[in-house]
Tab-separated table of C-alpha atoms in Angstrom:
chain	number	residue	atom	x	y	z
A	74	MET	CA	102.535	119.179	107.775
A	75	SER	CA	100.518	121.290	110.158
A	76	PRO	CA	101.953	122.056	113.607
A	77	GLU	CA	99.499	119.510	115.067
A	78	GLN	CA	100.898	116.785	112.791
A	79	ARG	CA	104.581	117.552	113.236
A	80	ILE	CA	106.277	114.970	115.471
A	81	ASP	CA	109.912	115.896	116.039
A	82	SER	CA	110.700	112.746	118.034
A	83	LEU	CA	110.186	110.592	114.946
A	84	THR	CA	113.041	112.377	113.208
A	85	GLY	CA	115.238	111.451	116.155
A	86	ILE	CA	114.089	107.834	115.925
A	87	ARG	CA	115.222	107.814	112.304
A	88	GLY	CA	118.595	109.083	113.442
A	89	MET	CA	118.846	106.357	116.090
A	90	ALA	CA	117.970	103.662	113.551
A	91	ALA	CA	120.572	104.960	111.103
A	92	LEU	CA	123.245	104.971	113.815
A	93	LEU	CA	122.368	101.374	114.697
A	94	VAL	CA	123.020	100.402	111.091
A	95	VAL	CA	126.324	102.266	111.020
A	96	TYR	CA	127.352	100.494	114.226
A	97	ALA	CA	126.390	97.111	112.756
A	98	HIS	CA	128.391	97.713	109.582
A	99	LEU	CA	131.416	98.810	111.616
A	100	ALA	CA	131.048	95.667	113.717
A	101	GLU	CA	131.054	93.557	110.564
A	102	GLU	CA	134.480	95.033	109.818
A	103	HIS	CA	135.569	94.239	113.418
A	104	PHE	CA	135.683	97.794	114.760
A	105	PHE	CA	133.331	96.449	117.434
A	106	ALA	CA	132.264	93.022	118.626
A	107	ILE	CA	129.398	91.433	116.744
A	108	SER	CA	126.192	91.675	118.777
A	109	GLY	CA	123.679	88.857	119.003
A	110	LEU	CA	120.978	91.523	119.215
A	111	HIS	CA	121.455	92.288	115.501
A	112	PRO	CA	121.441	96.109	115.825
A	113	GLY	CA	121.477	96.688	112.060
A	114	GLU	CA	118.406	94.555	111.585
A	115	MET	CA	116.750	96.307	114.525
A	116	GLY	CA	117.361	99.607	112.766
A	117	VAL	CA	115.784	98.271	109.577
A	118	MET	CA	112.726	97.057	111.465
A	119	VAL	CA	112.212	100.503	112.929
A	120	PHE	CA	112.593	102.097	109.499
A	121	PHE	CA	110.060	99.822	107.826
A	122	THR	CA	107.607	100.225	110.700
A	123	LEU	CA	108.091	103.981	110.745
A	124	SER	CA	107.319	104.132	107.011
A	125	GLY	CA	103.986	102.426	107.538
A	126	PHE	CA	103.280	104.586	110.588
A	127	LEU	CA	103.944	107.878	108.838
A	128	MET	CA	102.076	107.056	105.642
A	129	ALA	CA	98.980	106.097	107.645
A	130	PHE	CA	99.336	109.028	110.034
A	131	LEU	CA	99.690	111.590	107.246
A	132	TYR	CA	97.439	110.188	104.537
A	133	GLY	CA	95.100	107.620	106.102
A	134	ASN	CA	92.408	110.188	106.873
A	135	LYS	CA	92.861	112.334	103.780
A	136	THR	CA	90.496	112.452	100.832
A	137	PHE	CA	91.494	110.053	98.082
A	138	ASP	CA	91.470	111.769	94.700
A	139	TYR	CA	93.814	112.445	91.795
A	140	SER	CA	95.304	115.592	93.303
A	141	ALA	CA	96.044	113.971	96.663
A	142	VAL	CA	97.578	110.856	95.099
A	143	ALA	CA	99.665	112.951	92.713
A	144	ARG	CA	101.013	115.008	95.603
A	145	TYR	CA	101.765	111.805	97.498
A	146	GLY	CA	103.656	110.342	94.537
A	147	ILE	CA	105.614	113.530	93.921
A	148	SER	CA	106.558	113.752	97.589
A	149	ARG	CA	107.709	110.125	97.786
A	150	PHE	CA	109.722	110.233	94.577
A	151	SER	CA	111.350	113.591	95.309
A	152	ARG	CA	112.392	112.356	98.758
A	153	ILE	CA	114.135	109.189	97.544
A	154	ALA	CA	115.339	109.849	94.021
A	155	PRO	CA	118.033	112.571	94.339
A	156	ALA	CA	120.327	110.851	96.841
A	157	TYR	CA	119.620	107.299	95.719
A	158	LEU	CA	120.143	107.886	91.988
A	159	THR	CA	123.261	109.937	92.706
A	160	VAL	CA	124.772	107.039	94.654
A	161	VAL	CA	123.757	104.465	92.027
A	162	VAL	CA	125.297	106.414	89.145
A	163	ALA	CA	128.437	107.286	91.122
A	164	SER	CA	128.841	103.651	92.206
A	165	TYR	CA	128.432	102.469	88.618
A	166	LEU	CA	131.226	104.788	87.470
A	167	ILE	CA	133.517	103.907	90.388
A	168	TYR	CA	133.000	100.158	90.043
A	169	ASN	CA	133.516	100.074	86.282
A	170	LEU	CA	136.188	102.738	85.857
A	171	ILE	CA	138.138	102.958	89.124
A	172	ASP	CA	137.769	100.050	91.561
A	173	ALA	CA	136.312	96.648	90.645
A	174	LYS	CA	136.170	95.764	94.371
A	175	PHE	CA	133.943	98.704	95.308
A	176	VAL	CA	131.276	97.786	97.862
A	177	TYR	CA	128.355	98.750	95.588
A	178	ALA	CA	128.954	96.527	92.566
A	179	ILE	CA	126.731	98.302	90.034
A	180	THR	CA	127.539	96.598	86.737
A	181	HIS	CA	126.365	97.000	83.151
A	182	GLN	CA	123.992	94.092	83.786
A	183	ASN	CA	122.267	95.397	86.929
A	184	LEU	CA	122.411	99.173	86.336
A	185	ILE	CA	118.898	99.433	84.889
A	186	ARG	CA	117.521	97.355	87.732
A	187	HIS	CA	119.012	99.731	90.294
A	188	LEU	CA	117.895	102.818	88.402
A	189	ALA	CA	114.392	101.352	88.527
A	190	PHE	CA	114.611	101.085	92.352
A	191	SER	CA	114.663	97.285	92.286
A	192	GLY	CA	118.332	96.385	92.819
A	193	ASN	CA	119.722	94.091	95.478
A	194	VAL	CA	123.435	94.896	95.705
A	195	SER	CA	124.698	95.183	99.265
A	196	ALA	CA	122.702	97.642	101.409
A	197	LEU	CA	120.663	98.770	98.402
A	198	TRP	CA	118.485	95.645	98.736
A	199	SER	CA	116.166	97.487	101.133
A	200	ILE	CA	115.113	100.207	98.687
A	201	PRO	CA	112.773	97.950	96.626
A	202	PRO	CA	110.520	96.891	99.548
A	203	GLU	CA	110.203	100.531	100.591
A	204	VAL	CA	109.259	101.748	97.114
A	205	GLN	CA	106.871	98.832	96.628
A	206	PHE	CA	105.184	99.675	99.911
A	207	TYR	CA	104.590	103.232	98.686
A	208	VAL	CA	102.642	101.730	95.779
A	209	ILE	CA	100.735	99.260	97.954
A	210	PHE	CA	99.802	102.013	100.372
A	211	VAL	CA	97.842	103.793	97.640
A	212	GLY	CA	95.537	100.763	97.575
A	213	LEU	CA	95.261	100.763	101.364
A	214	TRP	CA	94.526	104.477	101.300
A	215	LEU	CA	91.742	103.974	98.748
A	216	ALA	CA	90.262	101.131	100.798
A	217	LEU	CA	90.322	103.199	103.998
A	218	TRP	CA	88.756	106.195	102.254
A	219	ALA	CA	85.973	104.095	100.701
A	220	PHE	CA	85.205	102.517	104.071
A	221	ARG	CA	85.273	105.823	105.947
A	222	THR	CA	83.261	107.932	103.495
A	223	ARG	CA	80.995	105.412	101.756
A	224	ASN	CA	80.730	102.553	104.249
A	225	ASN	CA	82.100	100.320	101.494
A	226	ALA	CA	84.058	97.538	103.168
A	227	ALA	CA	84.689	95.492	100.010
A	228	LEU	CA	87.996	97.145	99.131
A	229	LEU	CA	89.193	97.010	102.726
A	230	VAL	CA	88.399	93.301	102.963
A	231	LEU	CA	90.213	92.709	99.669
A	232	ALA	CA	93.238	94.728	100.830
A	233	LEU	CA	93.434	92.879	104.145
A	234	THR	CA	93.094	89.536	102.368
A	235	VAL	CA	96.063	90.374	100.143
A	236	VAL	CA	98.111	91.643	103.075
A	237	PHE	CA	97.490	88.594	105.260
A	238	THR	CA	98.122	86.238	102.340
A	239	LEU	CA	101.499	87.863	101.818
A	240	MET	CA	102.181	87.755	105.537
A	241	ALA	CA	101.360	84.057	105.711
A	242	ASN	CA	103.831	83.325	102.909
A	243	ARG	CA	106.524	85.840	103.871
A	244	GLY	CA	109.161	83.151	104.448
A	245	ALA	CA	108.950	81.952	100.841
A	246	LEU	CA	109.188	85.402	99.268
A	247	PRO	CA	112.427	87.113	98.145
A	248	GLY	CA	113.850	89.736	100.497
A	249	THR	CA	113.645	92.507	97.909
A	250	PHE	CA	109.873	91.972	97.632
A	251	VAL	CA	107.727	93.934	100.049
A	252	GLY	CA	105.712	90.833	100.903
A	253	SER	CA	108.634	89.381	102.861
A	254	LYS	CA	108.599	92.419	105.197
A	255	ILE	CA	104.921	93.329	104.949
A	256	HIS	CA	104.293	92.658	108.654
A	257	TYR	CA	106.499	95.602	109.643
A	258	PHE	CA	104.764	98.019	107.298
A	259	VAL	CA	101.274	96.815	108.265
A	260	VAL	CA	101.958	97.085	111.999
A	261	GLY	CA	103.198	100.619	111.345
A	262	VAL	CA	100.030	101.440	109.396
A	263	ALA	CA	97.832	100.143	112.238
A	264	PHE	CA	99.628	102.225	114.864
A	265	GLY	CA	99.726	105.252	112.546
A	266	LEU	CA	95.956	105.147	112.105
A	267	LEU	CA	95.551	104.837	115.870
A	268	ARG	CA	97.931	107.747	116.478
A	269	SER	CA	96.053	109.992	114.038
A	270	ARG	CA	92.968	109.666	116.221
A	271	ILE	CA	94.681	110.739	119.430
A	272	ALA	CA	95.245	114.401	120.232
A	273	ALA	CA	98.890	115.373	120.664
A	274	GLY	CA	98.620	116.408	124.320
A	275	VAL	CA	96.429	113.614	125.669
A	276	GLY	CA	97.737	111.434	128.514
A	277	LEU	CA	101.323	112.625	128.335
A	278	ILE	CA	102.081	111.800	131.974
A	279	SER	CA	100.969	108.181	131.623
A	280	LEU	CA	102.795	107.917	128.311
A	281	SER	CA	105.957	109.249	129.936
A	282	TYR	CA	105.887	106.369	132.418
A	283	LEU	CA	105.390	103.863	129.592
A	284	GLN	CA	108.253	105.417	127.632
A	285	ALA	CA	110.492	105.230	130.690
A	286	LEU	CA	109.568	101.571	131.169
A	287	ALA	CA	110.406	100.841	127.538
A	288	VAL	CA	113.786	102.573	127.877
A	289	VAL	CA	114.603	100.606	131.043
A	290	LEU	CA	113.662	97.291	129.429
A	291	ILE	CA	115.738	98.042	126.348
A	292	GLY	CA	118.647	99.060	128.567
A	293	LEU	CA	118.425	95.802	130.520
A	294	VAL	CA	118.453	93.784	127.286
A	295	VAL	CA	121.412	95.710	125.857
A	296	ALA	CA	123.317	95.323	129.138
A	297	GLY	CA	122.674	91.573	129.125
A	298	VAL	CA	120.746	91.609	132.397
A	299	VAL	CA	117.706	90.302	130.535
A	300	GLY	CA	118.691	87.504	128.182
A	301	LEU	CA	117.079	87.538	124.749
A	302	ASP	CA	117.670	84.939	122.058
A	303	LEU	CA	116.725	86.514	118.725
A	304	GLY	CA	117.935	83.645	116.575
A	305	THR	CA	119.469	84.250	113.173
A	306	LYS	CA	119.004	87.424	111.179
A	307	ARG	CA	116.546	85.680	108.871
A	308	GLU	CA	114.545	84.314	111.792
A	309	LEU	CA	114.446	87.777	113.323
A	310	TYR	CA	113.128	89.354	110.120
A	311	LEU	CA	110.398	86.746	109.742
A	312	ASP	CA	109.242	86.853	113.375
A	313	LEU	CA	106.015	88.747	114.039
A	314	VAL	CA	106.890	89.707	117.626
A	315	PRO	CA	109.696	92.154	116.696
A	316	ALA	CA	107.290	93.822	114.271
A	317	LEU	CA	104.797	94.332	117.075
A	318	PHE	CA	107.529	95.630	119.387
A	319	ALA	CA	108.726	98.078	116.710
A	320	GLY	CA	105.172	99.335	116.273
A	321	VAL	CA	104.671	99.848	120.005
A	322	PHE	CA	108.039	101.615	120.252
A	323	VAL	CA	107.299	104.038	117.399
A	324	PHE	CA	103.778	104.672	118.713
A	325	LEU	CA	104.944	105.389	122.270
A	326	PHE	CA	107.660	107.793	121.226
A	327	SER	CA	105.468	109.562	118.681
A	328	PHE	CA	104.203	111.566	121.650
A	329	ASP	CA	106.452	114.511	122.469
A	330	THR	CA	106.787	114.053	126.207
A	331	GLY	CA	109.698	115.469	128.157
A	332	LEU	CA	111.492	112.120	127.970
A	333	SER	CA	110.997	111.651	124.247
A	334	LYS	CA	112.193	115.201	123.599
A	335	LEU	CA	115.266	114.539	125.733
A	336	ILE	CA	116.164	111.283	123.965
A	337	PHE	CA	114.930	111.830	120.417
A	338	GLY	CA	114.221	115.540	120.243
A	339	ASN	CA	117.711	116.880	120.945
A	340	ARG	CA	119.480	118.599	118.074
A	341	ALA	CA	122.263	116.029	117.699
A	342	ILE	CA	119.969	113.057	117.103
A	343	THR	CA	117.489	115.006	114.972
A	344	MET	CA	120.341	116.120	112.706
A	345	CYS	CA	121.208	112.440	112.280
A	346	GLY	CA	117.560	111.828	111.468
A	347	GLU	CA	117.452	114.560	108.866
A	348	CYS	CA	120.389	113.078	106.956
A	349	SER	CA	119.613	109.448	107.822
A	350	PHE	CA	118.896	108.403	104.233
A	351	SER	CA	122.234	109.764	103.061
A	352	MET	CA	123.862	108.174	106.101
A	353	TYR	CA	122.437	104.832	105.057
A	354	LEU	CA	123.561	105.179	101.459
A	355	LEU	CA	127.070	106.414	102.252
A	356	ASN	CA	128.138	104.525	105.368
A	357	LEU	CA	129.273	101.331	103.614
A	358	PRO	CA	131.293	103.127	100.906
A	359	ILE	CA	133.018	105.278	103.524
A	360	ILE	CA	133.782	102.268	105.709
A	361	TYR	CA	135.181	100.542	102.614
A	362	VAL	CA	137.455	103.498	101.844
A	363	ALA	CA	138.540	103.642	105.478
A	364	MET	CA	139.500	99.961	105.416
A	365	VAL	CA	141.536	100.514	102.245
A	366	LEU	CA	143.362	103.488	103.773
A	367	MET	CA	144.034	101.588	107.008
A	368	GLY	CA	145.767	98.782	105.145
A	369	ASP	CA	147.110	96.279	107.676
A	370	MET	CA	146.127	98.437	110.656
A	371	PRO	CA	143.641	96.466	112.796
A	372	PRO	CA	140.218	98.068	113.305
A	373	THR	CA	139.535	99.280	116.845
A	374	PRO	CA	136.720	101.165	118.591
A	375	ALA	CA	138.975	104.232	118.727
A	376	LEU	CA	139.408	104.184	114.947
A	377	ALA	CA	135.630	103.894	114.583
A	378	ILE	CA	135.317	107.461	115.889
A	379	PRO	CA	136.923	109.237	112.894
A	380	VAL	CA	135.202	106.831	110.490
A	381	THR	CA	131.828	107.609	112.024
A	382	ALA	CA	132.606	111.324	111.938
A	383	ALA	CA	133.419	111.033	108.231
A	384	ILE	CA	130.106	109.239	107.639
A	385	LEU	CA	128.156	111.928	109.461
A	386	LEU	CA	129.955	114.749	107.662
A	387	ALA	CA	129.462	113.168	104.241
A	388	ALA	CA	125.810	112.404	104.988
A	389	TRP	CA	125.084	115.954	106.102
A	390	ALA	CA	126.832	117.379	103.028
A	391	MET	CA	124.826	115.098	100.741
A	392	TYR	CA	121.622	116.009	102.524
A	393	ARG	CA	122.253	119.724	102.089
A	394	LEU	CA	123.770	119.634	98.601
A	395	VAL	CA	121.859	116.804	96.927
A	396	GLU	CA	118.762	115.750	98.852
A	397	LEU	CA	117.242	119.167	99.583
A	398	PRO	CA	117.967	120.876	96.226
A	399	GLY	CA	117.021	117.733	94.332
A	400	ALA	CA	113.747	117.375	96.227
A	401	THR	CA	112.874	121.022	95.585
A	402	LEU	CA	113.616	120.636	91.879
A	403	LEU	CA	111.596	117.427	91.510
A	404	ARG	CA	108.668	118.770	93.516
A	405	GLY	CA	108.479	121.817	91.310
A	406	LEU	CA	108.771	119.743	88.140
A	407	GLY	CA	106.203	117.208	89.345
A	408	THR	CA	103.798	119.958	90.333
A	409	ARG	CA	104.027	121.612	86.920
A	410	LEU	CA	103.599	118.322	85.060
A	411	LEU	CA	100.964	116.601	87.174
A	412	LEU	CA	99.183	119.377	89.043
A	413	ARG	CA	99.137	122.202	86.532
A	414	PRO	CA	96.133	124.412	87.407
A	415	PRO	CA	93.719	125.701	84.740
A	416	ALA	CA	95.166	128.548	82.724
A	417	VAL	CA	92.706	131.085	84.092
A	418	ALA	CA	93.605	130.380	87.717
A	419	ALA	CA	97.268	129.517	87.208
A	420	VAL	CA	98.687	132.680	88.733
A	421	ALA	CA	96.463	132.519	91.801
A	422	MET	CA	96.891	128.821	92.471
A	423	ALA	CA	100.616	128.370	91.862
A	424	PRO	CA	101.770	129.653	95.287
A	425	VAL	CA	99.327	127.304	97.016
A	426	VAL	CA	100.603	124.299	95.099
A	427	GLU	CA	104.214	125.036	95.988
A	428	GLU	CA	103.427	125.741	99.640
A	429	ALA	CA	101.837	122.349	100.098
A	430	PHE	CA	105.200	120.701	99.666
A	431	VAL	CA	107.371	122.851	101.881
A	432	GLU	CA	107.340	120.729	105.036
A	433	GLU	CA	106.135	117.269	104.139
A	434	PRO	CA	109.195	115.552	102.580
A	435	LEU	CA	111.444	116.524	105.481
A	436	ILE	CA	109.142	115.020	108.102
A	437	VAL	CA	107.341	112.206	106.305
A	438	ASP	CA	110.199	109.982	105.462
A	439	THR	CA	111.580	107.274	106.998
A	440	LEU	CA	111.319	106.309	104.318
A	441	ALA	CA	113.318	105.301	102.464
A	442	ILE	CA	115.884	105.033	104.846
A	443	ASN	CA	116.101	101.431	105.435
A	444	PRO	CA	119.648	100.425	106.107
A	445	ALA	CA	120.264	96.725	106.070
A	446	GLY	CA	123.374	95.677	104.274
A	447	ALA	CA	123.553	92.473	106.281
A	448	GLU	CA	120.422	91.016	104.729
A	449	GLN	CA	121.272	91.217	101.040
A	450	THR	CA	119.850	87.789	100.210
A	451	GLN	CA	116.890	87.857	102.585
């Protein structure tokens, strides 16, 4: 990403969303009281919306051709695959060889499904909608490009018809299908396209006031001063209003004002954002191990501190030792296989091809960071 595209606050938002999921999973094990605000689901909503936002922001105005789509596919796959496949294979071995009660029950019967990014065990249910959205976005990208460059609205009309048909039937669709959560992704896409047309430094003072208002309102809701009945988790996921709120929230804090830098741009929260995908994948297994080690000891908020520290440490280690090296390896392999330059120009073009991937995977994804263990059957 160019310096003009880089939005550090969004990395912090990823970290916040991941921490909300960790909190929710700890609450499910009674380290904390269960909240009627459904913090885990709130985190998932932000992740899905942020995925749509970033894909539209980064690719919505780009030329649509084989090279661009290949780079997009390589970037998406290299961002998700290393950590996710590592956890799936490790969970399969643990469940079948060590502990038949392990939280990720990857069996002989569902292993292939999970390796194909379509499993639904525990928190892994949220990976399929994310991956499916990556595929759907290619169609949206093509439609936007055709409309922008050729004034051809046919593909855009077709794409919107499909999207709104899915949205209208979202309650009848399985939770592992992107159609059941399409409203979050689409709202993110709409705000991402809007954000890509606004210069980074425009109206920051006014935006700061709006950000402050949003923070105050959220604080009043969390404190219980403003009552908010969100219904059940399923009702919350299907509601269109939270999707709109998530889109407004991501859009507002995509501007690096002083307030957004203070809340989401500090090093602590951005580090959580950088390893948020690993945090999502590892938090339930670590909580499970902690509960086993605690035995009959009752969970308390004080005990949640070392458990959370273990989650953060493990997530950061996985990010540094698995995610980053794995992404580099897959990007290089994908580039050689799918973007091999002509033999005559190979030496001259190779550095350019590699350079194009240096920044993008670390900033683009939200991707695939959609923690939501509580909604396995949604």
